[in-house]
Short mmCIF file of C-alpha atoms in Angstrom, two decimals:
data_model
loop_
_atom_site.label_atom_id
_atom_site.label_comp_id
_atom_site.label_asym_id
_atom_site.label_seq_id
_atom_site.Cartn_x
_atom_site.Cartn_y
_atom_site.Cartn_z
CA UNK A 8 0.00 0.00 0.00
CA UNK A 9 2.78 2.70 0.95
CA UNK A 10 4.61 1.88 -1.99
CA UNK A 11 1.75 2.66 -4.09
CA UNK A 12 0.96 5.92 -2.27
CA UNK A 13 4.80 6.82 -2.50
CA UNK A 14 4.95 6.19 -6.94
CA UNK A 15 1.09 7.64 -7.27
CA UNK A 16 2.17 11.12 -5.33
CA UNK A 17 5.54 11.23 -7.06
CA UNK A 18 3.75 10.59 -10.99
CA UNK A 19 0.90 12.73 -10.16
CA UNK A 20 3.66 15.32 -9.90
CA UNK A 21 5.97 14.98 -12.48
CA UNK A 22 2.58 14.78 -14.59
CA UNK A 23 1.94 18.37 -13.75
CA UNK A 24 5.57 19.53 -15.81
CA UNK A 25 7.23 19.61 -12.56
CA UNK A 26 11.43 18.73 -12.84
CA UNK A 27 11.92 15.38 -11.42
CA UNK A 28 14.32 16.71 -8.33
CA UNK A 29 11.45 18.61 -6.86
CA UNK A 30 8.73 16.17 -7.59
CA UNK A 31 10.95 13.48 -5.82
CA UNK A 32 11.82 16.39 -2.97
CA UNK A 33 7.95 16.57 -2.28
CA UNK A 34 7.16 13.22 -2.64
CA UNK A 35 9.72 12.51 0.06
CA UNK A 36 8.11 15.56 2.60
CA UNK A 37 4.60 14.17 1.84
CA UNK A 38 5.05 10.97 2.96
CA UNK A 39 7.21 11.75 5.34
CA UNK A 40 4.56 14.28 7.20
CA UNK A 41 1.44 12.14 6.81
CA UNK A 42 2.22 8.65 6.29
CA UNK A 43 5.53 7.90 8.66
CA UNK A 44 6.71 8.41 12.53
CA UNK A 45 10.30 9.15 10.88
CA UNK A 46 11.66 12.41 12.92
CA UNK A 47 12.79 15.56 10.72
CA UNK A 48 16.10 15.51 12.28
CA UNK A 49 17.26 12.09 10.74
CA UNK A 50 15.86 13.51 7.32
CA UNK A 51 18.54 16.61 7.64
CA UNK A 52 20.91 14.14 8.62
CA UNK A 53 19.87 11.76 5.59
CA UNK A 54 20.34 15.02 3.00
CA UNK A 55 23.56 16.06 4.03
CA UNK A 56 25.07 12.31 4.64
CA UNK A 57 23.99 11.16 1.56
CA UNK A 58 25.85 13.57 -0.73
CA UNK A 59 28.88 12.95 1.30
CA UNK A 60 30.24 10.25 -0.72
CA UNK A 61 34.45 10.52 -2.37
CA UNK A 62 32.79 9.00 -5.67
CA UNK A 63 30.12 12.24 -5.92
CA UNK A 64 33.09 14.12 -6.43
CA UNK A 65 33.72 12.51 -9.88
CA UNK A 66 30.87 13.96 -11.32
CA UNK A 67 31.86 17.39 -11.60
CA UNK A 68 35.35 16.52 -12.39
CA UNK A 69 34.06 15.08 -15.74
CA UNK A 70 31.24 17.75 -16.60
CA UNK A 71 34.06 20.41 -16.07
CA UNK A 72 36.37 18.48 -18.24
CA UNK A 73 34.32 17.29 -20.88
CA UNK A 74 33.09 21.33 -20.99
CA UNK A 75 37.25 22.06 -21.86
CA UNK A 76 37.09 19.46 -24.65
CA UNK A 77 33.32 20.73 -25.56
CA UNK A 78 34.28 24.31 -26.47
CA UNK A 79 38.13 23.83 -27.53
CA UNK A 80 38.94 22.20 -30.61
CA UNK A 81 39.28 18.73 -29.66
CA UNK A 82 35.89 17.18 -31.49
CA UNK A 83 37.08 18.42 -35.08
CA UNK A 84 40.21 16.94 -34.55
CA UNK A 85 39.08 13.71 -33.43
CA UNK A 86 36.50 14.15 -36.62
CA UNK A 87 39.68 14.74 -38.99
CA UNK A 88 41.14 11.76 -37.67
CA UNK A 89 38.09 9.70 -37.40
CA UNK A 90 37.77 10.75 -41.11
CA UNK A 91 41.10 9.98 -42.02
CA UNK A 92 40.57 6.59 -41.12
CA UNK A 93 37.05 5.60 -42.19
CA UNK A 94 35.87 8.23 -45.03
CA UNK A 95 36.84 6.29 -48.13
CA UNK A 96 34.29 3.40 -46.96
CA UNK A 97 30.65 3.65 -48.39
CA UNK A 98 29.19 6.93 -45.97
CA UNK A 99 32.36 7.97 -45.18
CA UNK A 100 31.59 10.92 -43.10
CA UNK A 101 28.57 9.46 -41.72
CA UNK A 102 30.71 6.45 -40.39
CA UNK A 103 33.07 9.12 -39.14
CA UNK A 104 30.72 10.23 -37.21
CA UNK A 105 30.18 6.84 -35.66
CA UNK A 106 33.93 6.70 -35.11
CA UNK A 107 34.25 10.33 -33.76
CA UNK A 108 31.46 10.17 -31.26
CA UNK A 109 32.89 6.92 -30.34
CA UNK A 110 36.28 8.99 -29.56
CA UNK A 111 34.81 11.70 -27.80
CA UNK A 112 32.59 9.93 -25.99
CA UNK A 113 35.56 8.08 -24.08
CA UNK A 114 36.92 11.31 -23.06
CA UNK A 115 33.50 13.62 -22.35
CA UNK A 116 30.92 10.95 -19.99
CA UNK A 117 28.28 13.06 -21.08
CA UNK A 118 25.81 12.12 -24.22
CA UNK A 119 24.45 15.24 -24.88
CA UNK A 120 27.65 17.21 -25.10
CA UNK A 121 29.19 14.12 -27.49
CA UNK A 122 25.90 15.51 -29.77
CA UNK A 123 26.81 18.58 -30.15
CA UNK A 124 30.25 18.59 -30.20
CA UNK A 125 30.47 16.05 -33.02
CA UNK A 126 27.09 16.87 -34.94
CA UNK A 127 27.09 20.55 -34.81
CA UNK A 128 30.49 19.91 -36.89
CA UNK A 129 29.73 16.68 -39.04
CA UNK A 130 25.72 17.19 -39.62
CA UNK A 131 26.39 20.83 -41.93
CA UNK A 132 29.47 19.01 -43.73
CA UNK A 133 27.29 16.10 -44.30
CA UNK A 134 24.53 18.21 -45.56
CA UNK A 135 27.27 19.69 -47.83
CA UNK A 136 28.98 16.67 -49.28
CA UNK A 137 24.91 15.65 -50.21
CA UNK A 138 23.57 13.28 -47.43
CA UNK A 139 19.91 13.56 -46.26
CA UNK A 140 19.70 15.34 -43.41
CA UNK A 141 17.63 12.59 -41.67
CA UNK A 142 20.55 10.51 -42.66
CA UNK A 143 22.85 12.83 -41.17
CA UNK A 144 20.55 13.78 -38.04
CA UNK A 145 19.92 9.80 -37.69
CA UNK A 146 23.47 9.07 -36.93
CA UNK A 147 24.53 11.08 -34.47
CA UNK A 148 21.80 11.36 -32.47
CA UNK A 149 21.84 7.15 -31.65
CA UNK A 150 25.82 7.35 -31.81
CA UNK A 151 25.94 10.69 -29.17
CA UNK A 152 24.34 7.76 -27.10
CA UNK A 153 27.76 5.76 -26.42
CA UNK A 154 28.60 9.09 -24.17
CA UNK A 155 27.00 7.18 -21.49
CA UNK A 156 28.43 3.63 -22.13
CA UNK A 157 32.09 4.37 -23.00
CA UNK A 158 33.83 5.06 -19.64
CA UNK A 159 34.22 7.66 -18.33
CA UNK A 160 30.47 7.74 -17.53
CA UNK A 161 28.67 10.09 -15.30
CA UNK A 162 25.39 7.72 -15.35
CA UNK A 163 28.03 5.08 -14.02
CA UNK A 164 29.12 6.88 -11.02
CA UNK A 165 25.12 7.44 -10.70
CA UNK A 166 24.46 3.95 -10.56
CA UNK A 167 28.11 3.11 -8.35
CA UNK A 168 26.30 5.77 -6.17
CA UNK A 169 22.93 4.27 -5.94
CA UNK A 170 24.28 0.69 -5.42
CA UNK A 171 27.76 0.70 -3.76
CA UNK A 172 29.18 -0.82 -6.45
CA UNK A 173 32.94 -0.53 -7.66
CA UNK A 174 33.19 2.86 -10.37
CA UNK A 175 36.70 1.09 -11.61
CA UNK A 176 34.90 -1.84 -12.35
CA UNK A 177 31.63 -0.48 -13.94
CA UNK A 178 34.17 1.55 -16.02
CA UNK A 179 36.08 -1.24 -17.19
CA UNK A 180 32.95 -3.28 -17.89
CA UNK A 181 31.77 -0.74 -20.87
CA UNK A 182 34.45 -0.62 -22.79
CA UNK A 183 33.69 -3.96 -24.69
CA UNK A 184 29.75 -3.37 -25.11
CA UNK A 185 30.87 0.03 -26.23
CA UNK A 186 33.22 -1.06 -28.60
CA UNK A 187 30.42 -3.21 -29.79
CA UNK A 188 27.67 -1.02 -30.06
CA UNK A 189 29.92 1.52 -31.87
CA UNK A 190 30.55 -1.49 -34.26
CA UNK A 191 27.18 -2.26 -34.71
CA UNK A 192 25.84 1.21 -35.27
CA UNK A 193 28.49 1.87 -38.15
CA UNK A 194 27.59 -1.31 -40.00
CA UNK A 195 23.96 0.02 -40.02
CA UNK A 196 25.35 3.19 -41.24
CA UNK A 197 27.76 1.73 -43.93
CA UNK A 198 24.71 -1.01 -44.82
CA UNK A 199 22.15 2.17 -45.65
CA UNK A 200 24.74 4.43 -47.00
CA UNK A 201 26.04 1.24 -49.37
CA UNK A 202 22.11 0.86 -50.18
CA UNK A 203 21.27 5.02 -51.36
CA UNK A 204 25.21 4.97 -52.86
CA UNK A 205 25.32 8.18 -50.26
CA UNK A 206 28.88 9.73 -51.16
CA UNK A 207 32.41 8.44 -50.08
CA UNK A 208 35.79 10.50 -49.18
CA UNK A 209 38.81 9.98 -51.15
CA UNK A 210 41.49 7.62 -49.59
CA UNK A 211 43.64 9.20 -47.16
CA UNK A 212 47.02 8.30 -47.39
CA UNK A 213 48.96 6.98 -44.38
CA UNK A 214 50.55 10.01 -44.10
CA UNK A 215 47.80 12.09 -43.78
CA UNK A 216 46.36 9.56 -41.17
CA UNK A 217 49.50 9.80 -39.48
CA UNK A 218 49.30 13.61 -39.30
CA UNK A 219 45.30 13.71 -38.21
CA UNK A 220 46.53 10.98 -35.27
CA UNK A 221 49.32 13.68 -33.90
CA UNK A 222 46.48 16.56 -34.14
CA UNK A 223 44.26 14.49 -32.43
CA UNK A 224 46.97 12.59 -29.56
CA UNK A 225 46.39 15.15 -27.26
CA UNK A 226 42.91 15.08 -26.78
CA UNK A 227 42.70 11.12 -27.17
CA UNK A 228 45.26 10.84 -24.55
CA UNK A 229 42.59 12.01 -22.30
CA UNK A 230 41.48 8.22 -22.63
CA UNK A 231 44.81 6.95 -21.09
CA UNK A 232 44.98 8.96 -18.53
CA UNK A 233 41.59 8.57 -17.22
CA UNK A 234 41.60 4.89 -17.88
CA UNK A 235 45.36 3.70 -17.48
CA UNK A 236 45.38 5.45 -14.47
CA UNK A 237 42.85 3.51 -12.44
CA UNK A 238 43.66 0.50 -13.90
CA UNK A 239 47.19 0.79 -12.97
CA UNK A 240 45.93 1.90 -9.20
CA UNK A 241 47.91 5.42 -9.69
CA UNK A 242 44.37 6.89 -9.40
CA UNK A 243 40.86 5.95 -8.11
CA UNK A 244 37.98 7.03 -10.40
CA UNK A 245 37.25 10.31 -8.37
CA UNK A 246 41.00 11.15 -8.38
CA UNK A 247 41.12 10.70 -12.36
CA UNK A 248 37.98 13.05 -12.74
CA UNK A 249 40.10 15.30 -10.87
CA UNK A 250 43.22 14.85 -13.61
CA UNK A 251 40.86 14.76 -16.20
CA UNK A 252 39.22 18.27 -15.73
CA UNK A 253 42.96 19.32 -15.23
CA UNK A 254 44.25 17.84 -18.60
CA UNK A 255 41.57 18.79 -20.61
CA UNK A 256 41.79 22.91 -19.00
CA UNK A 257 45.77 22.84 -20.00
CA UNK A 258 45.45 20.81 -23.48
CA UNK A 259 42.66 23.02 -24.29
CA UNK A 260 44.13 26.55 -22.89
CA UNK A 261 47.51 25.98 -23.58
CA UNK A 262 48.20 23.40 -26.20
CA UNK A 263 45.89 23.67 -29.00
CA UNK A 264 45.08 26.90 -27.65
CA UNK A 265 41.63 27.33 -28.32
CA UNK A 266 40.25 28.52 -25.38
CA UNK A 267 41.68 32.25 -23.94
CA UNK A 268 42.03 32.27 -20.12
CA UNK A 269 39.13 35.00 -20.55
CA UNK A 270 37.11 32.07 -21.25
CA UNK A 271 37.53 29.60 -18.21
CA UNK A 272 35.34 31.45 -16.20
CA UNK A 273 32.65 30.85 -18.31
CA UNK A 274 33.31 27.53 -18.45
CA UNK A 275 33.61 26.63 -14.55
CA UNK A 276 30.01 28.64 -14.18
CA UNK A 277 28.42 26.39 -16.62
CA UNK A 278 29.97 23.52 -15.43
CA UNK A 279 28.77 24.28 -11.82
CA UNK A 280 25.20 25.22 -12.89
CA UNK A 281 25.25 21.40 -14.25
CA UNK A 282 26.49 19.99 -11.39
CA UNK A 283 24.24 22.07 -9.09
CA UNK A 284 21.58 20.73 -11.15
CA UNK A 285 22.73 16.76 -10.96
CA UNK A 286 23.93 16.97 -7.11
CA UNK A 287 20.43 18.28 -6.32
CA UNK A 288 18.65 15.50 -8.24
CA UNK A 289 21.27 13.01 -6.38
CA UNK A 290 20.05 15.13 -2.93
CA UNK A 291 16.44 13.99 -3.24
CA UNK A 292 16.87 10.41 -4.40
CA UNK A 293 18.79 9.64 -1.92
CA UNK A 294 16.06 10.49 0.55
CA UNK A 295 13.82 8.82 -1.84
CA UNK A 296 15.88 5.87 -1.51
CA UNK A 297 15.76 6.07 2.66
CA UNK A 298 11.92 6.15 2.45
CA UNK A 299 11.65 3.27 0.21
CA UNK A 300 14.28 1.14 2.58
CA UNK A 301 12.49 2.88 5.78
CA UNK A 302 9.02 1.47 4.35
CA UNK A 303 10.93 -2.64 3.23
CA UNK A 304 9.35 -2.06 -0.30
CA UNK A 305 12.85 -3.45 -2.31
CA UNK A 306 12.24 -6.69 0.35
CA UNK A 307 8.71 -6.75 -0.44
CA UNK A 308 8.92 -6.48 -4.10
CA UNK A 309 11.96 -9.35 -3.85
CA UNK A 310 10.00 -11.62 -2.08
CA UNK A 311 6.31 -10.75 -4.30
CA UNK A 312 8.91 -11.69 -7.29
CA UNK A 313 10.33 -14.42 -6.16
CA UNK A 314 6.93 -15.81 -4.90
CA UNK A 315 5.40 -14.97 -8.59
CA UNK A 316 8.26 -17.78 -9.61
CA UNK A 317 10.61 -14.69 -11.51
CA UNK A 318 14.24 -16.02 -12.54
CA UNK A 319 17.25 -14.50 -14.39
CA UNK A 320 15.27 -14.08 -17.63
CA UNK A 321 11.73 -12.75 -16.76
CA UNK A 322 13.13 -10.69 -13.95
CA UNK A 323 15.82 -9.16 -16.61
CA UNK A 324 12.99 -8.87 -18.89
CA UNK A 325 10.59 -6.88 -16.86
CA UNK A 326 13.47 -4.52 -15.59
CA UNK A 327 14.29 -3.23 -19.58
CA UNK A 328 10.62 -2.86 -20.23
CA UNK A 329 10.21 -1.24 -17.17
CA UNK A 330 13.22 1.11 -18.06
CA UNK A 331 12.27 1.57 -21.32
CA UNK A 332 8.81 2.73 -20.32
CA UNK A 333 10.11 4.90 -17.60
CA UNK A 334 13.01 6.48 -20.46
CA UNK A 335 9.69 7.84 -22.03
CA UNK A 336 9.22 10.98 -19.84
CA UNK A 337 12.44 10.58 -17.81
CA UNK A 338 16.00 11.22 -18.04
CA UNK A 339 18.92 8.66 -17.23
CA UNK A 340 20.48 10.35 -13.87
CA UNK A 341 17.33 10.29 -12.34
CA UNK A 342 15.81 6.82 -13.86
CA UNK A 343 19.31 5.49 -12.45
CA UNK A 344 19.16 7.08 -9.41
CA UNK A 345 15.35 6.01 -8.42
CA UNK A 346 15.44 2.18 -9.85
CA UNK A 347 18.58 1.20 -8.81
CA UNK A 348 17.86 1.05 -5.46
CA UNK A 349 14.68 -1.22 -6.07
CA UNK A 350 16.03 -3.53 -8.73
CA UNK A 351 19.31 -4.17 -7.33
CA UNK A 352 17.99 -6.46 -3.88
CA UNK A 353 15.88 -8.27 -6.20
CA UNK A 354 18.99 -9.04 -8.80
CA UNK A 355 21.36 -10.02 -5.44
CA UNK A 356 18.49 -12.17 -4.40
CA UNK A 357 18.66 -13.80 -8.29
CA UNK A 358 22.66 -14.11 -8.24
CA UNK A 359 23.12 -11.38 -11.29
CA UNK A 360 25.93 -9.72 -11.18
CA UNK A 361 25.59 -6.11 -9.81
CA UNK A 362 28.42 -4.72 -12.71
CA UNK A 363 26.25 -6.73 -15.86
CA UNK A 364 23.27 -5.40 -14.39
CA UNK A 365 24.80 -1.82 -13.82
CA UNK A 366 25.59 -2.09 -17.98
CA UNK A 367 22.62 -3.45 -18.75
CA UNK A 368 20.72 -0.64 -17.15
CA UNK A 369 22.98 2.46 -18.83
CA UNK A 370 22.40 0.85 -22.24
CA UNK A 371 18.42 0.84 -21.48
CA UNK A 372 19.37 4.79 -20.13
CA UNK A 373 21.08 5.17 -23.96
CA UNK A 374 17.64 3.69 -25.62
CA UNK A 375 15.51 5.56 -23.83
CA UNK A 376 18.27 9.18 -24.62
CA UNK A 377 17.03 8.53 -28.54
CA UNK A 378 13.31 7.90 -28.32
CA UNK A 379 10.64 10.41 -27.49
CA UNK A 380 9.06 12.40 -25.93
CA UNK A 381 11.58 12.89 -23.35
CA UNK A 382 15.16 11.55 -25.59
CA UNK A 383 17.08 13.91 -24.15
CA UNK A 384 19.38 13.07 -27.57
CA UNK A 385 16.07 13.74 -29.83
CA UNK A 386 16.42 17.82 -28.36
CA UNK A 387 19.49 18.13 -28.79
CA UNK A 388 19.68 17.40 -32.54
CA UNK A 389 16.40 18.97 -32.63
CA UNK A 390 18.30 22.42 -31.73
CA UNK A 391 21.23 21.65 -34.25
CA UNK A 392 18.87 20.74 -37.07
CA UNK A 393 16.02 22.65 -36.12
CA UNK A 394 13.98 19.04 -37.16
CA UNK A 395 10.75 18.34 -35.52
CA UNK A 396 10.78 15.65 -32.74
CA UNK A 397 8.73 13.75 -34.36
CA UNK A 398 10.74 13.64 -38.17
CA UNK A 399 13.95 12.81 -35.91
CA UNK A 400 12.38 10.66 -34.50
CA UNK A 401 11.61 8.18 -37.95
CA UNK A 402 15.23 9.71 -38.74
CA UNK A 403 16.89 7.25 -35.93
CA UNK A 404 14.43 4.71 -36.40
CA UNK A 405 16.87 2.07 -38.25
CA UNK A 406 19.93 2.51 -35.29
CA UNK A 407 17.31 2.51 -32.91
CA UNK A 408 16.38 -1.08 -33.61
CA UNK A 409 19.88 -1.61 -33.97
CA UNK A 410 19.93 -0.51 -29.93
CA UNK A 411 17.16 -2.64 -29.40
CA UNK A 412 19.06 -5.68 -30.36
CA UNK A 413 22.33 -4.88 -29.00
CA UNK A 414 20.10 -4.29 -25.61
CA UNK A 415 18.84 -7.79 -25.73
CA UNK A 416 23.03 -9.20 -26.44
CA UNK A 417 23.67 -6.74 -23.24
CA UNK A 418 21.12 -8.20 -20.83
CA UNK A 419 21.61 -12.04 -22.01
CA UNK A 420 25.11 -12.61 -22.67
CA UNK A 421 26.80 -11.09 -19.28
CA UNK A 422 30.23 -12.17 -20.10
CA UNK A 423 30.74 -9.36 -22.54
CA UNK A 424 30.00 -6.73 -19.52
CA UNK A 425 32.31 -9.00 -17.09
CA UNK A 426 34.79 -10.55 -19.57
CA UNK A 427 37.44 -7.51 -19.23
CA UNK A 428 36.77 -6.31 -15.50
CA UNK A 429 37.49 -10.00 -14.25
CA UNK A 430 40.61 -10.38 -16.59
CA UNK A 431 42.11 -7.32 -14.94
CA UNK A 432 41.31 -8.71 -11.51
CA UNK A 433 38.98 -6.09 -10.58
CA UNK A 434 36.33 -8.41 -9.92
#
């Protein structure tokens, strides 16, 4: 009964237009005042405590970094490169695009700045050379999605966060289902772009690839250091945030010098309104999390599914519909922040592994970032292209389904999540 109180107050809400931080801060006080004996003093406690964590830290670490890399240069480098490599293939650019998003996805954490960085670049030159701009628009809207998947993530450390799980770990255990989503999106791309003859590049010589890889080393050593580093223990994953956002500020200022030191300022407040924004949304679930513990719903809905006869597969099954539904008028920090805490008793209680369900869950979050109304993906291209939502929408259509599957090899076959995080002994 209380958990059905606690979800009808906090939709009725969020039905009203209401941002999901507030709508979960009032659902908390409204229980709270008529429904429980909890005393206000623990609930101050429970705010301040719960945003105490080393790992929240991370978070704005990466937004400020990925901002550095956002506004320099570093995207149309990684796109010349990315080019260099992969243009003289059927849809060239378009499978650049793949490539490049791919690129800058590993060193941003954020989707919707891997968007705009790489479409506001590749979708006009796309245009130009004489693809569609569905085509175009199609693209990078599904491949901006690997932001989240290819560590470093910030929807990661959301769900490391939520669940107590290892961020080193969850990091590691993307890079191989992002490696193969990126795969499997460009061989969409070079399938339609081989079927409409869409326009190649010419061949770039080895030389010229050479000379786009030094451009780009600078920016793509981001990866390494991020990576490498907490791999080789020199770091943990809040302590290479920290580098990150450090890196990125001096390769961005002083190396390829496309930011003036007039600039940063800019930068940090935009960076800090976005992490103001996230850490406040992170505030209130956590409370939402201490109501739902406080009231035993994750036990009750463990045992109710357990009782019901759920295994591995059903239980996996109804947690990606469930996800998918909820990736309809929700975005990923605070679908991650607000399930996690339910589904992850149940999965213990199953035996599934709380890193393959961690993945599993941030490739629903990338699904849900491309499909309306609320693909947070969908605006963003939207703004660039100044398409409606709903012509984007049968613009991604093709790598959506693409998603789809790779969503089903992501929840069934675990050993791609777990395959490299147990082989480097984090596990």
């Amino acid at each position: 009964m209380s958990s059905l109180v606690l979800f009808s107050i906090l939709i009725a809400l969020m039905l009203t237009g209401m941002p999901i931080s507030i709508s979960l801060g009032l659902t908390v006080l409204t229980f709270l005042f008529t429904m429980t004996q909890v005393p206000l003093e623990s609930v101050a406690l429970k705010l301040f405590s719960g945003i105490e964590k080393f790992e929240i830290m991370a978070i704005p670490f990466f937004i400020l970094a990925g901002n550095f890399l956002t506004h320099g240069g570093v995207a149309q480098r990684m796109i010349n490169f990315a080019t260099s490599m992969v243009g003289h293939w059927h849809g060239g650019l378009a499978l650049s695009g793949v490539l490049a998003c791919a690129l800058f996805a590993a060193v941003s954490g954020s989707s919707p700045a891997t968007v705009v960085a790489i479409g506001s670049i590749l979708i006009p030159g796309m245009i130009k050379e004489g693809f569609p701009m569905r085509f175009g628009a199609g693209v990078i809207t599904t491949s901006g999605a690997l932001g989240i998947l290819i560590p470093p993530s910030i929807v990661m450390v959301m769900y490391a966060i939520a669940t107590n799980t290892s961020v080193g770990a969850l990091f590691m255990a993307g890079v191989i289902p992002g490696i193969v989503m990126a795969s499997m999106l460009g061989g969409m791309t070079w399938y339609r772009a081989r079927k409409f003859n869409y326009p190649r590049q010419p061949k770039a010589s080895w030389r010229q690839r050479l000379r786009a890889f030094r451009e780009s080393a600078w920016g793509l050593m981001l990866i390494i250091v991020v990576m490498g580093g907490i791999y080789s223990g020199m770091f943990t994953p809040t302590e290479a945030a920290a580098m990150s956002a450090v890196y990125a500020f001096v390769v961005a200022v002083f190396i390829y010098k496309d930011i003036g030191l007039k600039d940063v300022p800019k930068i940090l407040l935009n960076s800090a309104n976005m992490s103001a924004m996230l850490l406040y949304i992170i505030t209130n679930a956590v409370m939402f999390s201490f109501i739902l513990a406080n009231e035993n719903i994750p036990q009750q809905l463990t045992a109710f599914m357990i009782e019901m006869g759920f295994g591995k597969i059903a239980f996996l099954l109804a947690v990606n519909v469930i996800l998918l539904m909820a990736g309809n008028f929700m975005e990923p920090s605070s679908i991650m922040l607000i399930f996690a805490p339910i589904v992850f008793p149940i999965a213990m209680q199953l035996g599934i592994d709380p890193i393959h369900l961690g993945v599993m869950m941030v490739v629903n979050m990338e699904v849900g970032m491309c499909h309306p109304p609320v693909g947070l993906n969908l605006y963003v291209a939207s703004g660039l292209t100044k398409m409606g939502i709903t012509e984007l929408t049968v613009a991604v259509w093709p790598w959506l389904l693409t998603m789809l599957v790779f969503l089903v090899m992501a929840t069934y076959w675990p050993a791609m999540s777990l395959w490299l995080p147990k082989a480097l002994g984090m596990m």
